[in-house]
Amino acid sequence: MENKTLSSQQIAFMIFLFLTGSSLVYIPEIAARQSAWIACLLASLIGVYIIIILLALFTRFPDMSITRISELLLGKIAGSVLNILLFFSLFLIAQGLLYNLCLLLGIIYPTVCSFIHRSLVLFSAAYCIYRGPAALGRLCESFIGLILFFFLLGITASFPIMDLSELKPLWPEWKPLLSGVFFVADWPFAQLLILAFFFPLVQGLKEKKKAFIGWYLLAVAILIFEDLQVISILGQELAEISRFPLLKVNRLTGFGEFRRVELFFFILWFIVGFTALTVYYQGLVLNLKELLRLENPRPLILPLGLFLMVFTSYMYPSDLNYITTRLRYVPFYTISVNLLYLTIIFIAASLSKRRLSRHSRGEG
Amino acid sequence: MYYNLILSIVLFFLLFLLREGRSWLKNPLGIEYCCAVLLFLLSLAYTLDLVQGWHLMPNPGAIFAKLKPLSDLLEII
């Protein structure tokens, strides 16, 4: 296999690892309180929408990048404006993933400076990207077994301490549920748009539609179980104020005499968090390459990583800045751009298809 | 004093870009390196701004802060 192609199985694993990695340490749907899992279930429809539309677009325009498709369908100016908005949205999401992963590393290694964490994580991700998208695919393939084992272990270990009465009353009012659906639709479901940069690298997309949806649904099931786990173990109030509720949950679980098992789960968090960040970093490089019409994206990898690190520190100099800006204001931009971008391109593609069929009928 | 020094560097750089930029942009390899250099320079500018606390560079955070009413609305909900 060439270093520029991905197998459909690798993409399916990527969907799973990305979804679980993107929201493993931060649970945005907690805004819906006890109904967080319902919010997650409802918002998962956004992810299905994105996957189905992307599959439809890339079945019609195989081997073409999404940026080229948008310029082809909308014209150069409108297409470029949309592409720039999308780049900025993806950049903001990558910042969030980097910030969260390094914040988690800061809890495990508190004496190491956050800049060193960020540099080390980005160097490792850059190495992976230098090896090509296939290396990322192989990374997903090699870690999937270990990750599934840890998820299963987490589920089994937490069952004895789950108190399902904490989940009551279910669906008390629709307003917090709406708020929860909004935030979880943005993080992680609308972030699946990054797959648009990987789908052109896959052969036989349409035949593997069921596998993609299957792994997606498995990730959604894990996310829903995590919501149930966090609320039933920590309670709604503690879950709402916790920065890393899953870390707290794993701290409370244990196997007989074994305690501090959360350190084992650190492997799980790091791998899935790192995979999500690398997927986004790779997607950003591919997007910038297409935007600037470059033949070789390699000279952009390290400068873009450095800019990502510096800009993250500039935009979010403290955790308070991050919580207010990234978690409260930025979702309004990212979810709108991600969903509108895809919807506009899909509508334009449908209209052009209809026009073409009408034109060919007229000629006939 | 430092502001003048930085201003001089920016001016020299802009003049250099005006004189040499066109020939670079005609070459595909030149564009690749121009983009990389631009990203490095932006990183340097943001780092200097952050370390010195000048707040001269544009911060998208300030633009996003304008979405506060929307966020408050969702919070009230």
Coordinates of C-alpha atoms in Angstrom, one line a residue:
Chain A
M1 CA 0.0 0.0 0.0
E2 CA 1.2 3.5 -0.8
N3 CA 1.7 6.0 2.0
K4 CA -1.0 8.2 0.6
T5 CA -3.9 5.7 0.6
L6 CA -6.1 4.4 3.4
S7 CA -8.1 1.3 3.6
S8 CA -11.8 1.5 4.5
Q9 CA -11.1 -0.5 7.7
Q10 CA -8.6 2.1 8.8
I11 CA -11.1 4.9 8.2
A12 CA -13.7 3.0 10.2
F13 CA -11.3 2.7 13.2
M14 CA -10.3 6.3 12.8
I15 CA -14.0 7.3 13.2
F16 CA -14.2 5.3 16.4
L17 CA -10.9 6.5 17.9
F18 CA -11.6 10.1 16.9
L19 CA -15.0 10.3 18.4
T20 CA -14.0 8.6 21.7
G21 CA -10.7 10.6 21.8
S22 CA -12.2 13.9 21.1
S23 CA -14.6 13.8 24.0
L24 CA -13.0 11.5 26.5
V25 CA -11.8 14.1 29.0
Y26 CA -14.4 16.7 28.4
I27 CA -18.1 15.9 28.5
P28 CA -20.0 18.8 26.9
E29 CA -23.5 17.2 27.1
I30 CA -23.4 17.5 30.9
A31 CA -25.3 20.8 30.3
A32 CA -28.3 18.5 29.9
R33 CA -27.8 17.2 33.5
Q34 CA -29.4 13.8 34.1
S35 CA -30.5 13.7 30.5
A36 CA -26.9 14.0 29.2
W37 CA -27.1 10.6 27.6
I38 CA -30.4 11.5 25.8
A39 CA -28.6 14.7 24.5
C40 CA -25.8 12.5 23.2
L41 CA -28.1 10.1 21.5
L42 CA -30.0 13.0 19.8
A43 CA -26.9 14.8 18.8
S44 CA -25.4 11.7 17.3
L45 CA -27.8 12.2 14.3
I46 CA -25.5 15.1 13.3
G47 CA -22.6 12.6 13.0
V48 CA -24.8 10.3 10.8
Y49 CA -25.8 13.3 8.7
I50 CA -22.1 14.3 8.2
I51 CA -21.0 10.7 7.3
I52 CA -23.9 10.1 4.8
I53 CA -23.4 13.5 3.1
L54 CA -19.7 13.0 2.8
L55 CA -20.2 9.5 1.4
A56 CA -22.7 10.9 -1.2
L57 CA -20.3 13.7 -2.2
F58 CA -17.2 11.5 -2.5
T59 CA -19.1 8.8 -4.4
R60 CA -20.0 11.5 -7.0
F61 CA -16.5 13.2 -6.9
P62 CA -14.0 10.5 -6.1
D63 CA -10.3 11.5 -5.8
M64 CA -11.2 15.1 -5.4
S65 CA -10.6 17.0 -2.2
I66 CA -13.5 18.8 -0.5
T67 CA -11.9 22.2 -1.1
R68 CA -11.7 21.5 -4.9
I69 CA -15.3 20.3 -4.9
S70 CA -16.5 23.5 -3.2
E71 CA -14.6 25.6 -5.7
L72 CA -16.0 23.6 -8.6
L73 CA -19.6 23.8 -7.4
L74 CA -19.7 27.3 -5.9
G75 CA -17.2 29.1 -8.1
K76 CA -13.8 30.2 -7.2
I77 CA -14.6 33.2 -4.9
A78 CA -17.5 31.8 -2.9
G79 CA -15.7 28.4 -2.7
S80 CA -12.5 30.0 -1.5
V81 CA -14.3 32.1 1.2
L82 CA -16.1 29.0 2.5
N83 CA -12.8 27.1 2.5
I84 CA -11.0 29.8 4.5
L85 CA -13.9 29.8 7.0
L86 CA -13.6 26.0 7.2
F87 CA -9.9 26.2 7.7
F88 CA -10.3 28.5 10.7
S89 CA -13.0 26.3 12.2
L90 CA -10.8 23.2 11.9
F91 CA -7.9 25.2 13.4
L92 CA -10.0 26.2 16.4
I93 CA -11.1 22.6 16.9
A94 CA -7.4 21.4 16.7
Q95 CA -6.5 24.0 19.3
G96 CA -9.2 22.6 21.6
L97 CA -7.9 19.0 21.2
L98 CA -4.3 20.1 21.9
Y99 CA -5.3 22.1 24.9
N100 CA -7.4 19.3 26.4
L101 CA -4.8 16.6 25.8
C102 CA -2.0 18.8 27.4
L103 CA -4.2 19.7 30.3
L104 CA -4.7 16.0 31.0
L105 CA -0.9 15.5 30.7
G106 CA -0.4 18.4 33.1
I107 CA -2.5 16.5 35.7
I108 CA -0.5 13.3 35.3
Y109 CA 2.9 15.2 35.1
P110 CA 2.3 18.4 37.1
T111 CA 6.0 19.4 37.3
V112 CA 6.5 19.6 33.5
C113 CA 5.8 22.9 31.8
S114 CA 2.7 23.0 29.5
F115 CA 4.9 24.3 26.6
I116 CA 7.0 21.1 26.8
H117 CA 3.9 18.9 26.8
R118 CA 2.5 20.7 23.8
S119 CA 5.8 20.6 21.9
L120 CA 6.3 16.9 22.7
V121 CA 2.8 16.0 21.6
L122 CA 3.0 18.0 18.4
F123 CA 6.5 16.6 17.6
S124 CA 5.1 13.1 17.9
A125 CA 2.0 14.0 15.8
A126 CA 4.3 15.7 13.2
Y127 CA 6.4 12.6 12.9
C128 CA 3.3 10.6 12.2
I129 CA 2.2 13.1 9.5
Y130 CA 5.6 13.1 7.9
R131 CA 5.2 9.3 7.4
G132 CA 2.0 10.0 5.4
P133 CA -1.7 9.3 6.0
A134 CA -1.2 5.6 5.8
A135 CA 0.9 5.7 9.0
L136 CA -2.0 7.3 10.8
G137 CA -4.3 4.6 9.4
R138 CA -1.8 1.9 10.7
L139 CA -1.7 3.7 14.1
C140 CA -5.5 3.4 14.3
E141 CA -5.3 -0.3 13.3
S142 CA -2.7 -1.2 15.8
F143 CA -4.3 0.5 18.8
I144 CA -7.9 -0.5 18.2
G145 CA -7.7 -3.8 20.1
L146 CA -6.0 -2.3 23.1
I147 CA -8.5 0.6 23.2
L148 CA -11.5 -1.7 23.1
F149 CA -10.0 -3.8 25.9
F150 CA -9.6 -0.7 28.1
F151 CA -13.1 0.5 27.3
L152 CA -14.5 -3.0 28.3
L153 CA -12.4 -2.9 31.4
G154 CA -13.7 0.5 32.4
I155 CA -17.3 -0.5 31.8
T156 CA -16.8 -3.7 33.9
A157 CA -15.0 -2.0 36.7
S158 CA -17.6 0.8 37.1
F159 CA -20.7 -1.4 37.1
P160 CA -20.6 -2.2 40.9
I161 CA -20.4 1.5 41.9
M162 CA -23.0 2.9 39.6
D163 CA -26.1 4.3 41.3
L164 CA -28.8 4.4 38.7
S165 CA -31.1 6.4 41.0
E166 CA -28.9 9.4 40.3
L167 CA -30.2 9.4 36.7
K168 CA -33.7 10.4 37.9
P169 CA -35.7 12.3 36.9
L170 CA -35.2 11.5 33.3
W171 CA -36.0 14.3 30.8
P172 CA -37.2 16.7 33.5
E173 CA -37.4 19.7 31.1
W174 CA -36.5 20.3 27.4
K175 CA -34.4 23.4 27.8
P176 CA -31.3 22.0 29.4
L177 CA -31.6 19.0 27.0
L178 CA -31.6 21.5 24.1
S179 CA -28.5 23.1 25.5
G180 CA -26.8 19.7 26.0
V181 CA -27.7 18.7 22.4
F182 CA -26.2 21.9 21.0
F183 CA -22.8 21.5 22.8
V184 CA -22.4 17.8 22.1
A185 CA -23.5 18.2 18.5
D186 CA -20.5 20.6 18.2
W187 CA -18.1 18.6 20.2
P188 CA -17.5 15.8 19.0
F189 CA -20.1 15.1 16.3
A190 CA -19.8 18.1 14.0
Q191 CA -16.0 17.6 14.2
L192 CA -16.3 14.5 12.1
L193 CA -16.2 16.9 9.1
I194 CA -12.4 16.3 9.2
L195 CA -13.1 13.0 7.5
A196 CA -13.7 15.0 4.3
F197 CA -9.9 15.2 4.0
F198 CA -9.4 11.4 4.4
F199 CA -12.3 10.1 2.3
P200 CA -10.6 10.9 -1.1
L201 CA -7.7 8.7 0.0
V202 CA -10.0 5.6 0.4
Q203 CA -10.9 3.2 -2.4
G204 CA -14.4 1.7 -2.6
L205 CA -16.1 4.1 -0.1
K206 CA -19.7 3.2 -1.0
E207 CA -19.4 -0.5 -0.4
K208 CA -18.1 0.1 3.2
K209 CA -20.8 2.4 4.2
K210 CA -22.2 -0.1 6.7
A211 CA -18.8 -0.5 8.4
F212 CA -18.4 3.2 8.9
I213 CA -21.9 3.6 10.4
G214 CA -21.3 0.4 12.5
W215 CA -18.1 1.8 14.1
Y216 CA -19.7 5.2 14.5
L217 CA -22.6 3.7 16.4
L218 CA -20.2 1.7 18.6
A219 CA -18.4 5.0 19.5
V220 CA -21.8 6.6 20.2
A221 CA -22.8 3.7 22.5
I222 CA -19.5 4.2 24.4
L223 CA -20.1 7.9 24.7
I224 CA -23.6 7.3 26.0
F225 CA -22.3 4.8 28.5
E226 CA -19.7 7.3 29.7
D227 CA -22.5 9.8 30.4
L228 CA -24.5 7.2 32.4
Q229 CA -21.3 6.3 34.2
V230 CA -20.3 9.8 35.1
I231 CA -23.8 10.9 36.3
S232 CA -24.6 7.7 38.2
I233 CA -21.2 7.6 40.0
L234 CA -20.4 11.2 40.6
G235 CA -23.9 12.7 40.7
Q236 CA -25.1 15.5 38.5
E237 CA -23.5 18.4 40.5
L238 CA -20.0 17.0 40.8
A239 CA -20.1 15.9 37.2
E240 CA -21.0 19.4 36.1
I241 CA -18.1 21.1 38.0
S242 CA -15.5 18.5 37.3
R243 CA -12.9 19.3 34.7
F244 CA -12.1 15.6 34.0
P245 CA -15.1 13.7 35.2
L246 CA -14.0 10.4 33.7
L247 CA -10.7 10.7 35.6
K248 CA -12.7 11.0 38.8
V249 CA -14.8 8.0 37.9
N250 CA -11.8 5.9 37.2
R251 CA -10.2 7.0 40.5
L252 CA -13.3 5.6 42.3
T253 CA -13.2 2.3 40.6
G254 CA -10.9 -0.5 41.7
F255 CA -10.3 -4.2 41.4
G256 CA -10.3 -5.8 44.9
E257 CA -7.1 -4.6 46.5
F258 CA -6.0 -2.6 43.4
R259 CA -6.4 1.1 43.7
R260 CA -5.3 4.1 41.6
V261 CA -6.3 2.2 38.5
E262 CA -6.9 5.5 36.7
L263 CA -3.2 5.5 35.9
F264 CA -3.8 2.4 33.7
F265 CA -6.6 4.3 31.9
F266 CA -4.1 7.0 31.2
I267 CA -2.9 4.8 28.3
L268 CA -6.4 4.8 26.9
W269 CA -6.8 8.6 27.2
F270 CA -3.5 9.4 25.8
I271 CA -3.8 7.1 22.8
V272 CA -7.3 8.2 21.8
G273 CA -6.6 11.9 22.5
F274 CA -3.4 11.7 20.5
T275 CA -5.1 10.0 17.6
A276 CA -7.8 12.7 17.5
L277 CA -5.2 15.5 17.6
T278 CA -3.1 13.8 14.9
V279 CA -6.2 13.3 12.7
Y280 CA -7.0 17.0 13.0
Y281 CA -3.4 18.1 12.5
Q282 CA -3.1 15.9 9.3
G283 CA -6.5 17.3 8.1
L284 CA -5.3 20.9 8.7
V285 CA -2.1 20.2 6.7
L286 CA -4.1 18.7 3.8
N287 CA -6.6 21.6 3.9
L288 CA -3.9 24.2 3.8
K289 CA -2.1 22.4 1.0
E290 CA -5.4 22.5 -1.1
L291 CA -6.1 26.1 -0.1
L292 CA -2.7 27.3 -1.3
R293 CA -2.6 24.8 -4.2
L294 CA 0.7 23.3 -3.2
E295 CA 2.0 20.1 -4.6
N296 CA 3.9 19.0 -1.5
P297 CA 2.5 19.7 2.0
R298 CA 5.7 18.6 3.8
P299 CA 7.2 22.1 4.3
L300 CA 4.0 23.1 6.1
I301 CA 3.9 20.4 8.7
L302 CA 6.3 21.8 11.3
P303 CA 5.5 25.5 10.8
L304 CA 1.8 24.8 11.2
G305 CA 2.4 22.7 14.3
L306 CA 4.4 25.6 15.8
F307 CA 1.7 28.1 14.9
L308 CA -0.9 25.9 16.4
M309 CA 1.1 25.7 19.7
V310 CA 1.8 29.4 19.8
F311 CA -1.7 30.5 18.9
T312 CA -3.2 28.1 21.5
S313 CA -1.1 29.8 24.2
Y314 CA -2.0 33.2 22.8
M315 CA -5.8 32.6 22.6
Y316 CA -6.0 30.6 25.8
P317 CA -3.4 32.0 28.2
S318 CA -5.3 30.5 31.2
D319 CA -7.8 27.8 31.9
L320 CA -10.5 30.5 32.6
N321 CA -9.9 32.0 29.1
Y322 CA -10.3 28.5 27.6
I323 CA -13.5 27.7 29.5
T324 CA -15.2 31.0 28.5
T325 CA -13.9 31.4 24.9
R326 CA -13.6 27.8 23.7
L327 CA -16.3 26.1 25.6
R328 CA -18.9 28.8 25.5
Y329 CA -18.4 31.1 22.5
V330 CA -16.4 29.1 19.9
P331 CA -19.1 26.3 19.4
F332 CA -21.4 28.9 17.8
Y333 CA -18.9 29.4 15.1
T334 CA -17.6 25.9 14.6
I335 CA -20.9 24.1 14.5
S336 CA -22.4 26.7 12.1
V337 CA -19.5 26.6 9.7
N338 CA -19.0 22.8 9.8
L339 CA -22.7 22.1 9.1
L340 CA -23.4 24.9 6.7
Y341 CA -20.2 24.2 4.7
L342 CA -21.3 20.6 4.1
T343 CA -25.0 21.4 3.5
I344 CA -24.2 24.2 1.0
I345 CA -21.9 22.0 -1.0
F346 CA -24.4 19.1 -0.9
I347 CA -27.2 21.4 -2.1
A348 CA -25.0 22.8 -4.9
A349 CA -24.0 19.2 -5.9
S350 CA -27.6 18.1 -6.1
L351 CA -28.6 21.2 -8.1
S352 CA -25.8 20.7 -10.6
K353 CA -26.7 17.1 -11.0
R354 CA -30.3 18.0 -11.7
R355 CA -29.2 20.7 -14.2
L356 CA -26.9 18.2 -15.9
S357 CA -29.6 15.5 -16.2
R358 CA -32.0 18.1 -17.6
H359 CA -29.4 19.4 -20.0
S360 CA -28.6 15.8 -21.3
R361 CA -32.4 15.1 -21.6
G362 CA -32.8 18.3 -23.6
E363 CA -30.0 17.3 -25.9
G364 CA -31.5 13.8 -26.3
Chain B
M1 CA 13.3 52.0 21.6
Y2 CA 12.3 48.3 21.1
Y3 CA 9.2 49.3 19.1
N4 CA 11.4 51.2 16.6
L5 CA 13.7 48.2 16.3
I6 CA 10.7 45.9 15.6
L7 CA 9.3 48.5 13.2
S8 CA 12.6 48.5 11.3
I9 CA 12.6 44.8 11.0
V10 CA 9.1 44.8 9.7
L11 CA 9.9 47.5 7.1
F12 CA 13.1 45.7 5.9
F13 CA 11.1 42.5 5.6
L14 CA 8.3 44.2 3.7
L15 CA 10.7 45.9 1.3
F16 CA 12.5 42.5 0.8
L17 CA 9.1 40.9 0.0
L18 CA 8.3 43.7 -2.5
R19 CA 11.6 43.3 -4.3
E20 CA 12.0 39.5 -4.2
G21 CA 8.5 38.2 -3.5
R22 CA 7.3 38.2 -7.1
S23 CA 10.1 35.9 -8.4
W24 CA 9.6 33.6 -5.5
L25 CA 5.8 33.3 -6.1
K26 CA 6.4 32.3 -9.7
N27 CA 8.2 29.2 -8.5
P28 CA 6.0 26.4 -6.9
L29 CA 8.8 25.6 -4.5
G30 CA 9.1 29.2 -3.7
I31 CA 5.4 29.4 -2.6
E32 CA 5.9 26.4 -0.4
Y33 CA 8.8 28.0 1.4
C34 CA 7.1 31.4 1.5
C35 CA 4.1 29.8 3.4
A36 CA 6.4 28.0 5.8
V37 CA 8.4 31.2 6.5
L38 CA 5.1 33.2 6.9
L39 CA 3.9 30.7 9.5
F40 CA 7.2 30.8 11.4
L41 CA 7.1 34.6 11.4
L42 CA 3.5 34.7 12.6
S43 CA 4.4 32.3 15.4
L44 CA 7.4 34.5 16.3
A45 CA 5.2 37.6 16.3
Y46 CA 2.5 36.0 18.5
T47 CA 5.2 34.7 20.9
L48 CA 6.8 38.2 21.2
D49 CA 3.3 39.7 21.7
L50 CA 2.5 37.1 24.4
V51 CA 5.8 37.3 26.2
Q52 CA 6.0 41.1 26.2
G53 CA 2.3 41.5 26.9
W54 CA 1.8 44.1 24.1
H55 CA -1.5 42.8 22.8
L56 CA -0.8 44.2 19.4
M57 CA -1.6 41.1 17.3
P58 CA -5.2 40.4 16.4
N59 CA -6.8 37.9 18.8
P60 CA -9.9 36.0 17.5
G61 CA -10.9 35.5 21.2
A62 CA -12.0 39.2 21.2
I63 CA -14.2 38.6 18.2
F64 CA -15.7 35.4 19.8
A65 CA -16.4 37.4 22.9
K66 CA -19.0 39.2 20.9
L67 CA -21.0 36.0 20.9
K68 CA -21.5 36.3 24.6
P69 CA -25.2 37.3 24.3
L70 CA -25.9 34.1 22.4
S71 CA -24.1 32.1 24.9
D72 CA -25.9 33.8 27.8
L73 CA -29.2 33.1 26.0
L74 CA -28.4 29.4 25.9
E75 CA -27.3 29.6 29.6
I76 CA -30.6 31.2 30.6
I77 CA -32.4 28.4 28.7

